[in-house]
XYZ file of C-alpha atoms in Angstrom:
100
model
C 55.618 -110.409 117.732
C 55.039 -106.674 117.320
C 52.627 -106.135 114.435
C 51.693 -102.626 113.348
C 48.023 -101.941 112.611
C 47.175 -101.598 108.904
C 46.014 -98.001 109.368
C 45.282 -95.386 111.964
C 47.021 -93.243 114.587
C 49.153 -96.131 115.864
C 50.485 -96.747 112.363
C 50.958 -93.116 111.282
C 50.967 -90.956 114.437
C 52.589 -87.868 112.836
C 50.055 -87.867 110.016
C 47.138 -88.059 112.457
C 48.631 -85.296 114.623
C 48.647 -83.031 111.557
C 45.131 -84.056 110.600
C 44.019 -83.299 114.152
C 45.516 -79.824 113.953
C 43.893 -79.253 110.551
C 40.465 -80.366 111.817
C 40.880 -78.106 114.857
C 41.763 -75.170 112.599
C 38.665 -75.703 110.401
C 36.044 -77.212 112.762
C 33.054 -76.501 110.523
C 34.628 -78.173 107.511
C 36.043 -80.969 109.695
C 32.520 -82.143 110.477
C 31.992 -82.975 106.793
C 35.085 -85.180 106.456
C 36.760 -88.226 107.973
C 40.037 -90.047 107.430
C 39.422 -93.528 106.042
C 41.728 -96.497 105.750
C 41.782 -97.736 102.154
C 43.358 -101.120 102.880
C 40.276 -103.065 101.771
C 40.114 -101.325 98.421
C 43.847 -101.211 97.692
C 45.265 -104.390 99.238
C 42.353 -106.798 99.525
C 40.242 -105.936 96.454
C 43.234 -104.460 94.555
C 41.138 -101.656 93.066
C 43.040 -99.556 90.508
C 41.393 -96.168 90.940
C 42.829 -94.935 87.652
C 40.649 -97.562 85.939
C 37.754 -98.021 88.380
C 35.463 -95.773 90.363
C 33.302 -96.576 93.366
C 29.609 -95.912 92.811
C 27.653 -95.738 96.021
C 23.930 -96.100 96.547
C 21.599 -96.410 99.526
C 19.465 -99.544 99.400
C 17.116 -100.626 102.181
C 19.049 -98.710 104.823
C 22.437 -100.020 103.634
C 25.245 -98.166 101.909
C 26.302 -100.256 98.899
C 29.387 -99.566 96.806
C 30.251 -101.166 93.492
C 33.535 -100.539 91.670
C 32.962 -100.087 87.950
C 35.146 -99.181 84.965
C 35.429 -95.408 84.676
C 34.470 -95.518 81.020
C 31.096 -97.159 81.864
C 29.822 -94.154 83.841
C 27.043 -92.708 81.702
C 27.831 -89.030 82.145
C 31.496 -88.148 82.855
C 30.450 -84.784 84.314
C 28.808 -86.770 87.146
C 32.287 -87.831 88.292
C 33.108 -84.363 89.633
C 29.623 -83.065 90.390
C 28.853 -85.715 92.957
C 32.304 -86.869 93.983
C 32.714 -87.779 97.650
C 36.317 -89.068 97.785
C 39.349 -87.265 96.432
C 42.734 -89.001 96.643
C 45.991 -87.366 97.651
C 47.398 -87.067 94.169
C 47.183 -84.556 91.388
C 45.528 -86.603 88.637
C 42.194 -84.916 89.343
C 40.270 -88.191 89.316
C 37.373 -88.749 91.669
C 37.606 -92.092 93.487
C 34.026 -92.378 94.730
C 30.667 -91.205 93.451
C 28.135 -90.398 96.185
C 24.439 -91.119 95.988
C 22.409 -88.308 94.451
């Protein structure tokens, strides 16, 4: 049985070829970013990023992320000021808030 991986270069080789060229073109910026598989959030946890946002903190040497309702974030301006994940769509919503 030939099963494709959920994510990665074996699943989407053309996409990763383009990303590789983009990272090569902008090496300084490339060091600040990575391509991440969102299978856990979208398929396993079924996070609706239009309604929820990931809030990340560092606790005892661990990176901990909780997904909370967007309307429970105390200061909406925080959503763009400290955003660390932007989806490939044009709704302008941040998906993930980084630790301060």
